[in-house]
mmCIF file of C-alpha atoms and ligand atoms in Angstrom:
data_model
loop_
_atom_site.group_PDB
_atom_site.id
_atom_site.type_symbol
_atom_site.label_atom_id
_atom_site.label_comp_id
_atom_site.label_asym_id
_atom_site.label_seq_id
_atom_site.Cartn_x
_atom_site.Cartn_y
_atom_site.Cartn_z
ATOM 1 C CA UNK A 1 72.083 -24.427 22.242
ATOM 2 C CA UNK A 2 71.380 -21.320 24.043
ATOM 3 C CA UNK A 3 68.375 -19.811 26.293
ATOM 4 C CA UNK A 4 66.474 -16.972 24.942
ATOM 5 C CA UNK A 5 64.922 -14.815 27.866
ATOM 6 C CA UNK A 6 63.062 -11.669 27.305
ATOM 7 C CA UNK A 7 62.743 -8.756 29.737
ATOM 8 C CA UNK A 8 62.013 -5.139 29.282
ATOM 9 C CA UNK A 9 63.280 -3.298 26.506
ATOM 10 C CA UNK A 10 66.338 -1.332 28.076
ATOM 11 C CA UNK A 11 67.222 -4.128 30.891
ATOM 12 C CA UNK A 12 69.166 -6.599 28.588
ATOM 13 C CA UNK A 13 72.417 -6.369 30.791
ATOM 14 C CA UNK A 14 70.179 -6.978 33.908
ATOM 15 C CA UNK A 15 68.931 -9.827 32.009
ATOM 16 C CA UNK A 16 72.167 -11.026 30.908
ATOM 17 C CA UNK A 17 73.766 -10.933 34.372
ATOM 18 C CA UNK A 18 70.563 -12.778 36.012
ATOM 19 C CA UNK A 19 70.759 -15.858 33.375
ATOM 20 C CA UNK A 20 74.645 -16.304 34.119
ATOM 21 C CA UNK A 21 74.081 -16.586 38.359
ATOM 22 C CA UNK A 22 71.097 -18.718 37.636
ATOM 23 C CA UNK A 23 72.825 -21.023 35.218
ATOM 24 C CA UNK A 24 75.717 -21.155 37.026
ATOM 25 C CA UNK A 25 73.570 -22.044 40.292
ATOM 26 C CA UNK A 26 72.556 -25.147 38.422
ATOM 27 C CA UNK A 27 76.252 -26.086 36.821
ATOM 28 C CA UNK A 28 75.432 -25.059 33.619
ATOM 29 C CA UNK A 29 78.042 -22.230 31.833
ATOM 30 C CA UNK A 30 77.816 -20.297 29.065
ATOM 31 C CA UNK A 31 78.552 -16.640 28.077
ATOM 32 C CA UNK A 32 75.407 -13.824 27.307
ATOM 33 C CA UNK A 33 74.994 -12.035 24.070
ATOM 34 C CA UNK A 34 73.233 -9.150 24.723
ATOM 35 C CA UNK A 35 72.443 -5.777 22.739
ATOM 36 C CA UNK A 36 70.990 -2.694 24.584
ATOM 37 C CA UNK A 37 67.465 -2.118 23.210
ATOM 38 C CA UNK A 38 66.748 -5.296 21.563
ATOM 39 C CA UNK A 39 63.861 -6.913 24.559
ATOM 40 C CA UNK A 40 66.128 -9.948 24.940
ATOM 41 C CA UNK A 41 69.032 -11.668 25.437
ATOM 42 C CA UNK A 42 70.954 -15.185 24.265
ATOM 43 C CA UNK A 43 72.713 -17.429 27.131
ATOM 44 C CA UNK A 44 74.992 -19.829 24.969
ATOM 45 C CA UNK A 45 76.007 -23.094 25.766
ATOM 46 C CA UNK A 46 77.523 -26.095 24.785
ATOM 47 C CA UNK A 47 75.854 -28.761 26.589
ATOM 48 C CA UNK A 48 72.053 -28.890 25.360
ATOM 49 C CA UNK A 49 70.608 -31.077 27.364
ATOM 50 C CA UNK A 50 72.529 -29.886 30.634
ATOM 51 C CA UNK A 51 70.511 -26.637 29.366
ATOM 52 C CA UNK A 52 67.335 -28.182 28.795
ATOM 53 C CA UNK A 53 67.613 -29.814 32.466
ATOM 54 C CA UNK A 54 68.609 -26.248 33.718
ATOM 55 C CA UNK A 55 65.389 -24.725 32.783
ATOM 56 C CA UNK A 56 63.092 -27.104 34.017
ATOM 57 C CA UNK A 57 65.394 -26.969 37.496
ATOM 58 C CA UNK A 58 65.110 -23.129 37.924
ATOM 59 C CA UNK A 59 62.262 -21.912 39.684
ATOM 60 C CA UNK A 60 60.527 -19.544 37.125
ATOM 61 C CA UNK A 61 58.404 -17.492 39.718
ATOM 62 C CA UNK A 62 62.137 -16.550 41.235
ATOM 63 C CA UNK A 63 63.223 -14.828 38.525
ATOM 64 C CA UNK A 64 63.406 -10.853 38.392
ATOM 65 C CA UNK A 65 64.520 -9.706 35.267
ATOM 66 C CA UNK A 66 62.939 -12.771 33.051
ATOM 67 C CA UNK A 67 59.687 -12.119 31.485
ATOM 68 C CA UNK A 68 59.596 -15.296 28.936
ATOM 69 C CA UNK A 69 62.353 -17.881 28.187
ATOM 70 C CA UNK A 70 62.941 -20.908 26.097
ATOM 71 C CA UNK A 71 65.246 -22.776 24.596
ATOM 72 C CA UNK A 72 66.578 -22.759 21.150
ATOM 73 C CA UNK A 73 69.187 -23.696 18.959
ATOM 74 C CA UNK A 74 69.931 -20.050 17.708
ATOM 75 C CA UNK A 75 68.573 -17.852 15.984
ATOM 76 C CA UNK A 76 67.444 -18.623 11.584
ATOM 77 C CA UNK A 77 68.386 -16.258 9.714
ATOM 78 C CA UNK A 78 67.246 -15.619 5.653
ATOM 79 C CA UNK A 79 63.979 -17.176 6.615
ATOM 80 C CA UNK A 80 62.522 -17.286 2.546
ATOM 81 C CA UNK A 81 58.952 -15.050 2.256
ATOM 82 C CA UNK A 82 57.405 -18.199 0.445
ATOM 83 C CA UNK A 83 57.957 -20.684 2.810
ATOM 84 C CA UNK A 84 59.745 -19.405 6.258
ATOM 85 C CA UNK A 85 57.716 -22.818 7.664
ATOM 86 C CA UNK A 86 60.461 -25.767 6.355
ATOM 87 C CA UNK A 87 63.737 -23.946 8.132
ATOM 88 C CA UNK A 88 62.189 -23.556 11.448
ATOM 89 C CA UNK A 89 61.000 -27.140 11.166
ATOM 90 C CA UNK A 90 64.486 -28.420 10.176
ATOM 91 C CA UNK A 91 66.174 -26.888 12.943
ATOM 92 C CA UNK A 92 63.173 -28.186 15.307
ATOM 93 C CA UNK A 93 63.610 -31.232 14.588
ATOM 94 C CA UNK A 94 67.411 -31.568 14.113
ATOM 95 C CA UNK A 95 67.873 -29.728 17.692
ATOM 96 C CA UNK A 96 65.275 -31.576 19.477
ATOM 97 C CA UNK A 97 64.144 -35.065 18.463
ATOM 98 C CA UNK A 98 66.786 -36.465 20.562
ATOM 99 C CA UNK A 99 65.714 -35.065 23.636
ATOM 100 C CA UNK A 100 62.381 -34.825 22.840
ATOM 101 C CA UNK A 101 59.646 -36.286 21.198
ATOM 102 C CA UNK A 102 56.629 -34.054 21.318
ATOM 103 C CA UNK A 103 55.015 -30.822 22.092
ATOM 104 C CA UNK A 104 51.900 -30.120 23.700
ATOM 105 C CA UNK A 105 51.269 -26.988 21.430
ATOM 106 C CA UNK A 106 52.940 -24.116 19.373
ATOM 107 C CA UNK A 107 53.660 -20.724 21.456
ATOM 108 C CA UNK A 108 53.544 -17.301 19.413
ATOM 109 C CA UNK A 109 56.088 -14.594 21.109
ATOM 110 C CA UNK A 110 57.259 -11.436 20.368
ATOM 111 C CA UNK A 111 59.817 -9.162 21.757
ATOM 112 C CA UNK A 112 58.149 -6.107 23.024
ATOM 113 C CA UNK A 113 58.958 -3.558 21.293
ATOM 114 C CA UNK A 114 57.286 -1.728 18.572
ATOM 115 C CA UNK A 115 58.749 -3.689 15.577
ATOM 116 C CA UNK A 116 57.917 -6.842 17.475
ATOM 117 C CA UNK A 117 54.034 -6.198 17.947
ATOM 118 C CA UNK A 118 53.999 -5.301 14.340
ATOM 119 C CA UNK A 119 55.311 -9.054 13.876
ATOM 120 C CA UNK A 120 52.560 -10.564 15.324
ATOM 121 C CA UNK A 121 50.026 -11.467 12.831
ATOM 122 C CA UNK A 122 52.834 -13.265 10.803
ATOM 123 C CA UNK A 123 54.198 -14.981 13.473
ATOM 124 C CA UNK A 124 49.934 -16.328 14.491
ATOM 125 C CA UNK A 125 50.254 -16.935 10.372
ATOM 126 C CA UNK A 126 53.678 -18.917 10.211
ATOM 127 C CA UNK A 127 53.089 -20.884 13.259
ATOM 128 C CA UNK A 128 49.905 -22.376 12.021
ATOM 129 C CA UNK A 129 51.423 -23.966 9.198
ATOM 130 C CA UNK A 130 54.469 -25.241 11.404
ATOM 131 C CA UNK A 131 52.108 -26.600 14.164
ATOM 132 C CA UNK A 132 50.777 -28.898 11.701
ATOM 133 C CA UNK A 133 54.136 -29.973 11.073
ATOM 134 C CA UNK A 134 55.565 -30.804 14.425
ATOM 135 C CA UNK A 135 54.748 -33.710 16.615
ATOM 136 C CA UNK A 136 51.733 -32.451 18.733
ATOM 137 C CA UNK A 137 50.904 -34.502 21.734
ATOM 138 C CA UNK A 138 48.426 -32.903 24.396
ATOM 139 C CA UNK A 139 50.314 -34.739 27.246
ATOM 140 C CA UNK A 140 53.587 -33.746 26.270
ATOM 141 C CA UNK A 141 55.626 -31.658 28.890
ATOM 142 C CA UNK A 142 56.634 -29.459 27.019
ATOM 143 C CA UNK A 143 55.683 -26.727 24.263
ATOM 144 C CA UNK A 144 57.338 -25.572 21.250
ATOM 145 C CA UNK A 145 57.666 -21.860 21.145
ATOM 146 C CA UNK A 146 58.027 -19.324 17.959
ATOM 147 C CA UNK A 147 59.353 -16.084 18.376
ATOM 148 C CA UNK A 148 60.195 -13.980 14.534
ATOM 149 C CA UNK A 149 62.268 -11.088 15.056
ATOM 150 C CA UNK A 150 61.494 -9.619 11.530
ATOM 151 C CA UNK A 151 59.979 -11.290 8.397
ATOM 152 C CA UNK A 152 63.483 -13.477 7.626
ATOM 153 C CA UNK A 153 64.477 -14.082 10.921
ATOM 154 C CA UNK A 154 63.600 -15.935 14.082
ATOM 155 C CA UNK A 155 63.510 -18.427 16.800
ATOM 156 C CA UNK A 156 62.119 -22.005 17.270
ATOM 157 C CA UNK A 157 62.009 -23.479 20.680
ATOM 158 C CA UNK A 158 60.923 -25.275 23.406
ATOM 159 C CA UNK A 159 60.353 -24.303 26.612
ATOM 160 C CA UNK A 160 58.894 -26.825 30.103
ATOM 161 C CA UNK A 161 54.855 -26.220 30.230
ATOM 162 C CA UNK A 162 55.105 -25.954 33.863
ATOM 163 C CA UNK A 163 58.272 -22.895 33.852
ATOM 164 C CA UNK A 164 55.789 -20.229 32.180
ATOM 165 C CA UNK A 165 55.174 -16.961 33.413
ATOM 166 C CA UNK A 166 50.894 -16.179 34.299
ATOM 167 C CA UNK A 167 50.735 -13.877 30.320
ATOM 168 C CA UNK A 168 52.722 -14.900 27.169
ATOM 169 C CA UNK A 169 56.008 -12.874 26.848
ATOM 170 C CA UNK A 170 55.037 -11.498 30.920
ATOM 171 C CA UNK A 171 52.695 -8.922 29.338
ATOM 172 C CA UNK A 172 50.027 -8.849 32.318
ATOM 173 C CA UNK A 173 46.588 -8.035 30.197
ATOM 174 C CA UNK A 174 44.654 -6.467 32.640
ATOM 175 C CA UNK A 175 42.059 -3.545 32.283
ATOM 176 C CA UNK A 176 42.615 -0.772 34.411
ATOM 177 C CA UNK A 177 39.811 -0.119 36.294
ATOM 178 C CA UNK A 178 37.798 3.647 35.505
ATOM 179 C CA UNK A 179 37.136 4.371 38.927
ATOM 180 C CA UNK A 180 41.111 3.637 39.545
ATOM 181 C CA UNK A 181 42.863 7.265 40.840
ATOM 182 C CA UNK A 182 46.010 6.409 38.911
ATOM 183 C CA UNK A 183 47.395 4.230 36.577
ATOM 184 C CA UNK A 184 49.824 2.892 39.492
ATOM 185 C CA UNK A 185 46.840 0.785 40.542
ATOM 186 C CA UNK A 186 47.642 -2.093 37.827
ATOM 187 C CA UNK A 187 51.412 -2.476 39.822
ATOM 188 C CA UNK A 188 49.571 -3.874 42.743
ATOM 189 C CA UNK A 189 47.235 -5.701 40.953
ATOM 190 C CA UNK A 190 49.586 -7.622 38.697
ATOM 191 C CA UNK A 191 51.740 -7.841 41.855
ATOM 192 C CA UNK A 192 49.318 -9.714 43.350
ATOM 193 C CA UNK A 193 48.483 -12.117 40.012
ATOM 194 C CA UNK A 194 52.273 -12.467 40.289
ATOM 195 C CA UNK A 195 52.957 -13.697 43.613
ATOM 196 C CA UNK A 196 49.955 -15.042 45.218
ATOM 197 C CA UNK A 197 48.057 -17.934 43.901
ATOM 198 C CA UNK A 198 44.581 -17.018 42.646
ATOM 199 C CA UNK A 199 43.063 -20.187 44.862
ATOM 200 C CA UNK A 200 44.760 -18.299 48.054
ATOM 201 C CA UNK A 201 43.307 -14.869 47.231
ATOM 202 C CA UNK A 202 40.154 -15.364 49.001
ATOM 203 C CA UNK A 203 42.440 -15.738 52.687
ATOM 204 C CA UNK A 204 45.293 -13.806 52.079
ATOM 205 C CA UNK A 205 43.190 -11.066 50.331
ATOM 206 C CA UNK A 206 40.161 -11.105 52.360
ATOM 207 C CA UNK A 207 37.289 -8.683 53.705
ATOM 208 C CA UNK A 208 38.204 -6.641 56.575
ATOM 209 C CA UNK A 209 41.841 -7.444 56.851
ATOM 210 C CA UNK A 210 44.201 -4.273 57.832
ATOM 211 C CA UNK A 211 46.233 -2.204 55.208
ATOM 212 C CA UNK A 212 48.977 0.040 55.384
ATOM 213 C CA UNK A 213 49.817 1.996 52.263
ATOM 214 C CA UNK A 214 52.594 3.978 52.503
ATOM 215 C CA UNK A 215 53.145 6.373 49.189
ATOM 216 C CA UNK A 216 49.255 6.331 49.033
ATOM 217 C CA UNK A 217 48.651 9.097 47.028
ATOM 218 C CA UNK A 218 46.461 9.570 45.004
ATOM 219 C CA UNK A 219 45.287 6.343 45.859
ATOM 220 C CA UNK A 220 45.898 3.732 43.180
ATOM 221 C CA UNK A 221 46.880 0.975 45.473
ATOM 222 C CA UNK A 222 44.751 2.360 48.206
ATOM 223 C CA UNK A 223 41.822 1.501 45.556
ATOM 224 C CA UNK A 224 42.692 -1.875 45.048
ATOM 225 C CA UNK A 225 43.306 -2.735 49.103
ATOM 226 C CA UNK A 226 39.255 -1.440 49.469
ATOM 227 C CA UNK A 227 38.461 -3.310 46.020
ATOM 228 C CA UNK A 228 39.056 -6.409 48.510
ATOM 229 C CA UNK A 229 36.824 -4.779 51.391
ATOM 230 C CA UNK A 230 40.104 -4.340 53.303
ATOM 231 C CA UNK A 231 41.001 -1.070 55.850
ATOM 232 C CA UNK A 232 43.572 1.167 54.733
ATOM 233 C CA UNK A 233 45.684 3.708 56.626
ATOM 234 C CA UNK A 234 46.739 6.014 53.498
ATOM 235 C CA UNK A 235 50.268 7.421 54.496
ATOM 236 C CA UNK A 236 51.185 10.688 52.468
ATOM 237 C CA UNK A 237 51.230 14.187 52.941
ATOM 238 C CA UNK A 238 49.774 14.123 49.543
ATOM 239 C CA UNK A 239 46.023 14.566 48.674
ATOM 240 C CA UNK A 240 44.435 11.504 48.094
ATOM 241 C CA UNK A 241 41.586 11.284 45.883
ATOM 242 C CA UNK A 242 38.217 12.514 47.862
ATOM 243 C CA UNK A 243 35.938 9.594 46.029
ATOM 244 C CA UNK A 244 38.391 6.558 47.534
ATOM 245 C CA UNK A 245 37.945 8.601 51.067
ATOM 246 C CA UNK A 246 33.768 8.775 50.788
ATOM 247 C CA UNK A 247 33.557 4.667 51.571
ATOM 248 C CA UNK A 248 34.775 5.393 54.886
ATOM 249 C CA UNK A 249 37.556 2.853 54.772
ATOM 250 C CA UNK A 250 40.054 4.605 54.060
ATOM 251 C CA UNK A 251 41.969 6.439 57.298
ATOM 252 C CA UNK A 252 44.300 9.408 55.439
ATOM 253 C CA UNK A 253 47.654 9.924 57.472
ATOM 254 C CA UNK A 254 49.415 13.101 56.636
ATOM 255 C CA UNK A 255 53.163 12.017 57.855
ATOM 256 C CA UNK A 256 56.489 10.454 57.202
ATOM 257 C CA UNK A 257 56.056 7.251 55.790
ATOM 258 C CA UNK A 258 59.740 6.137 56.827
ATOM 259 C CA UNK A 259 58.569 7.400 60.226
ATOM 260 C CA UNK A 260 55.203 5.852 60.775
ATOM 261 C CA UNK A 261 54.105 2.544 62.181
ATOM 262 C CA UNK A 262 50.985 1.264 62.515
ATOM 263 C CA UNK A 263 49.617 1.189 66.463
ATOM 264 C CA UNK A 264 48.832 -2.696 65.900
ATOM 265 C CA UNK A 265 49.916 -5.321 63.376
ATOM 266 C CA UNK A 266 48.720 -5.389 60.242
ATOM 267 C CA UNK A 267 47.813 -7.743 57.596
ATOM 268 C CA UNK A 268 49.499 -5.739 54.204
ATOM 269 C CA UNK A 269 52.201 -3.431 54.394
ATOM 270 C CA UNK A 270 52.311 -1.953 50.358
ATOM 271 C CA UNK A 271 54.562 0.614 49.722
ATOM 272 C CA UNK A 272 55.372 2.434 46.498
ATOM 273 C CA UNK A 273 57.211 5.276 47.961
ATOM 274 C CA UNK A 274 59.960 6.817 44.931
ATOM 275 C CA UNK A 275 63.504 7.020 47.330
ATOM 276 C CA UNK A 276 66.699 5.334 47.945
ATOM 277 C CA UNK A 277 66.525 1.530 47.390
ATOM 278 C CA UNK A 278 67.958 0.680 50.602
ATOM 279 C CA UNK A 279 66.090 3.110 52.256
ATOM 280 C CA UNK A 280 62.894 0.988 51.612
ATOM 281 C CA UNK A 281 64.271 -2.476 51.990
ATOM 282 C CA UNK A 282 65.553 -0.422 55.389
ATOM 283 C CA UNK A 283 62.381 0.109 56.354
ATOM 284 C CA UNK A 284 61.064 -3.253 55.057
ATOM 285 C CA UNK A 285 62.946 -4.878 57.433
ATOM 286 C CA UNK A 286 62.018 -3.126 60.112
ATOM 287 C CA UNK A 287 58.881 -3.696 59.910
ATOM 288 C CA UNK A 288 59.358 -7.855 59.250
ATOM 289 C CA UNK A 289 61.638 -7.549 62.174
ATOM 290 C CA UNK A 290 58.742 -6.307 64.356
ATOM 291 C CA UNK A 291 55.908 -8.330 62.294
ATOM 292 C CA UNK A 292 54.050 -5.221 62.063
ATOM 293 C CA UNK A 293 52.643 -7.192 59.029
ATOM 294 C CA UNK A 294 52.026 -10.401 57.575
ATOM 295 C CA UNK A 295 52.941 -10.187 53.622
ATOM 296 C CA UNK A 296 54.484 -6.381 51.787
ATOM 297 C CA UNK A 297 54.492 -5.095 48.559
ATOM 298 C CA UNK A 298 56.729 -2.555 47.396
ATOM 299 C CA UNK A 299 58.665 -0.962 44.874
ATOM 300 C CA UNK A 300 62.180 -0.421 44.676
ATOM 301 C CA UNK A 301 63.395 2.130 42.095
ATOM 302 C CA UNK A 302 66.647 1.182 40.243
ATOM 303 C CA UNK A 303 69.474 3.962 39.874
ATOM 304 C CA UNK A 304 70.689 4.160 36.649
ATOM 305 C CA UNK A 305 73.518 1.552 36.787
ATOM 306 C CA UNK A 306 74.575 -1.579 38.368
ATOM 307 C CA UNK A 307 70.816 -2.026 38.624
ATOM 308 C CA UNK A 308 70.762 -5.984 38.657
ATOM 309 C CA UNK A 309 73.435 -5.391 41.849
ATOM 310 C CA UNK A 310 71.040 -3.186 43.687
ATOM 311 C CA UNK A 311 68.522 -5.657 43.602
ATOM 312 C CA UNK A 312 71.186 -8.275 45.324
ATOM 313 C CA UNK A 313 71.771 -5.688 47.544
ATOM 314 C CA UNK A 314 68.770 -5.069 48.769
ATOM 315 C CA UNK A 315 67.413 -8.656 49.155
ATOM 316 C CA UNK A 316 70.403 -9.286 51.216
ATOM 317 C CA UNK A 317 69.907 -6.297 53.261
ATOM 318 C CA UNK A 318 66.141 -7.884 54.152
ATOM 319 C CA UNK A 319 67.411 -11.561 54.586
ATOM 320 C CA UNK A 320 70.306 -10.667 56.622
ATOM 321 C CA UNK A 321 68.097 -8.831 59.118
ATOM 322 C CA UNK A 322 65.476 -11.154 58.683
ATOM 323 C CA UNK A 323 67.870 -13.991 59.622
ATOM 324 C CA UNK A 324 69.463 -12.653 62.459
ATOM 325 C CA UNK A 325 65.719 -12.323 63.604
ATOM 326 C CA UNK A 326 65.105 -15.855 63.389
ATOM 327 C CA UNK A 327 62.349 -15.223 61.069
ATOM 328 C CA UNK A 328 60.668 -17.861 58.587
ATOM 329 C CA UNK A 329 59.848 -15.991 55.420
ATOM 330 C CA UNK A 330 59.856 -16.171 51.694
ATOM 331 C CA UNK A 331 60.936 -13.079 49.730
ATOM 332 C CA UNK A 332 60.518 -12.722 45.907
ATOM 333 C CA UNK A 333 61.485 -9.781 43.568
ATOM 334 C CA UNK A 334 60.114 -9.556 39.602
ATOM 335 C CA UNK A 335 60.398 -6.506 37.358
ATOM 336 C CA UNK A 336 56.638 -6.256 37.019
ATOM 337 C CA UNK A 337 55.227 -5.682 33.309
ATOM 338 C CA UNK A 338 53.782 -2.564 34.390
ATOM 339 C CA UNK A 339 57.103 -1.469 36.392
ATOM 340 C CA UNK A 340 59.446 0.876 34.636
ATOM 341 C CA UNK A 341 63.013 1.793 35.963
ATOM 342 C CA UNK A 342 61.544 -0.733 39.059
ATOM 343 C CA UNK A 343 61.404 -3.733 40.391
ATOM 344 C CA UNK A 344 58.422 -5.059 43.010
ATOM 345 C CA UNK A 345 59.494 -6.560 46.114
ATOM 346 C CA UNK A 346 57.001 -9.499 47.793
ATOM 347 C CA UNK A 347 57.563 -10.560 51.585
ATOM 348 C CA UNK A 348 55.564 -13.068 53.126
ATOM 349 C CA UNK A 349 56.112 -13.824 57.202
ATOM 350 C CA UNK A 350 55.140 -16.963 58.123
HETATM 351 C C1 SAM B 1 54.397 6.942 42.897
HETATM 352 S S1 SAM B 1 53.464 7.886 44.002
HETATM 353 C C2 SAM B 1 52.373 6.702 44.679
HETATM 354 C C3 SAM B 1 51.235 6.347 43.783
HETATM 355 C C4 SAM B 1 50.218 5.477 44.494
HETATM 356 N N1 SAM B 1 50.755 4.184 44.844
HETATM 357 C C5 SAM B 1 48.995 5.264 43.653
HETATM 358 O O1 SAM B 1 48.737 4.123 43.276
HETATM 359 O O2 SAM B 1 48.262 6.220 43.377
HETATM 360 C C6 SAM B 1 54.571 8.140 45.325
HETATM 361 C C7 SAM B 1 53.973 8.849 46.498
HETATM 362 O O3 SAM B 1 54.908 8.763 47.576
HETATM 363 C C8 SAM B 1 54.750 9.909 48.366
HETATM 364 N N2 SAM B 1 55.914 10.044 49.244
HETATM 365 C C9 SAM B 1 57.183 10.368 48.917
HETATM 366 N N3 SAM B 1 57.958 10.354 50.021
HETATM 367 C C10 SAM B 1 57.139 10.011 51.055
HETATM 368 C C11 SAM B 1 57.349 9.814 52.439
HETATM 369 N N4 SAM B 1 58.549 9.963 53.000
HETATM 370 N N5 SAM B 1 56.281 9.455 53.194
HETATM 371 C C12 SAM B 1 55.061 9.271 52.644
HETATM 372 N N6 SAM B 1 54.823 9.466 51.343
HETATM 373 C C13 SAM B 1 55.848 9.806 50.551
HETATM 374 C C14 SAM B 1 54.552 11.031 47.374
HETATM 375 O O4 SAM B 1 53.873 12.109 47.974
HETATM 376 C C15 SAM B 1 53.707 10.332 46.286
HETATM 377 O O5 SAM B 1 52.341 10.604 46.484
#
């Protein structure tokens, strides 16, 4: 058997080095195939059902590099164009039925890339006909998952119904909003979708609460802190954009955003500032050490390699500091849908 995981097209040996700690975490071992490019990557091992307990052990909402997963017993290839249905049922039910019975539903996925989009009506198209072929129950546990990787070949899975990410295949659908002054705006938002519950938004996103937003500029996180009806100090020596600045909640601080701190605590530190990894986390720490806020967002940009290891690096830069500090806290890290060569960093102090 083996565990399919998808991530970002170009952060396969990220991926791949992820799914062997995590595994391994849980006593489960196995060796990654992985090809640069290809939007996912296959964790083989021998013991299917020490697999299939693995993934409904692992804590989803920990994972960085993991967009989607399931598991499957390999990919089917030479899928026939008049009836791809009866192999992927075969191999369903030879793979499964002795673990488990039924499905609550039938998941379309596709990698994304280009050539996987393109797959998408035919995979809605196949995996109608094999829904009606698989044993549907609505109170089942799990759901069976379909992912084609062209018109002859694909996956058939399963994957726990409580281990999904928020969007099929992590692709965060939301609409940018027009009066937005940059595109960055949706990395906060889906940030946000991503680590906070939507029934805690209302308290730990509320009216009048105190922002810091370091990297402001031109003011696409900025936006969505006064979207809430919080009060931002915008940290750049960069121009932010004059309509975000009319509202009159918006302070603009022209200085050093390693070098600033905020006169009293705040509620939200955010930070998308483009330097050295372990400068932020640095900073970061700093500022949990002095609880200058209560819960951070922030980007870390990846160098080119050992990017997975930077990542490590910098969480146990924060936790180390954080520890020594006798601080309570929970930190989380996930390569965002709309992050690039990044990953977004979540502290909460409690
Ligand atoms: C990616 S942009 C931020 C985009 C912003 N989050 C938005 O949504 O519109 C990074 C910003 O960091 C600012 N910056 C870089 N180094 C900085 C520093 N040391 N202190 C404050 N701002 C800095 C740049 O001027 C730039 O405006």
């Amino acid at each position: 058997m083996e565990l399919v995981a998808l991530c970002r097209t170009g952060f396969e040996k990220e991926l791949a080095a992820e799914l062997v700690d995590v595994t391994a975490t849980h006593g489960v071992h196995g060796y990654p195939k992985a090809r640069d490019g290809q939007g996912y990557v296959q964790f083989v091992v021998d013991d299917g059902a020490e697999l299939l307990r693995c993934i409904n052990a692992v804590v989803f909402d920990e994972l960085v590099f993991v967009r989607d997963w399931f598991v499957s017993a390999g990919a089917i290839s030479g899928l026939p164009a008049d009836d791809r249905v009866s192999p992927l049922q075969n191999q369903f039910k030879a793979a499964f039925s002795g673990h488990i019975q039924e499905v609550a539903d039938l998941l379309f996925l596709n990698v994304d890339s280009n050539e996987g989009k393109a797959l998408s009506k035919l995979t809605r198209g196949v995996g109608s006909h094999l829904k009606r072929q698989l044993p549907l129950a609505k109170g089942s546990d799990w759901l069976g998952v379909l992912l084609l990787l062209s018109g002859s070949e694909g996956f058939i899975g399963v994957c726990p119904r409580r281990q999904r990410p928020r969007w099929a295949g992590g692709v965060a659908r939301l609409k940018f909003p027009r009066e937005a002054p940059s595109r960055a705006t949706l990395k906060l938002e889906e940030a946000w979708h991503h680590f906070i519950p939507a029934s805690e938004w209302d308290t730990r996103l509320a009216p009048s609460m105190k922002a810091v937003d370091l990297g402001a500029a031109p003011g696409g996180w900025t936006w969505q802190l006064v979207a809430r009806s919080m009060f931002v100090d915008a940290v750049d020596n960069g121009p932010m954009a004059p309509t975000l600045m009319e509202g009159g909640q918006v302070t603009h601080r022209q200085v050093d955003g390693f070098a600033y701190h905020p006169p009293k605590p705040v509620d939200w530190l955010v930070c998308d500032i483009a330097d050295k990894p372990a400068r932020v986390a640095d900073m970061i720490a700093s500022w949990a050490e002095n609880s200058w806020f209560r819960e951070a967002v922030f980007n870390l940009k990846l160098p080119m390699k050992q990017r997975y290891k930077e990542v490590l690096r910098c969480r146990e830069q924060i936790e180390l500091r954080l520890l020594a500090a006798g601080r309570d806290y929970r930190l989380r890290f996930k390569q965002l849908y709309h992050d690039r060569e990044e990953v977004t960093g979540h502290l909460e102090l409690r």
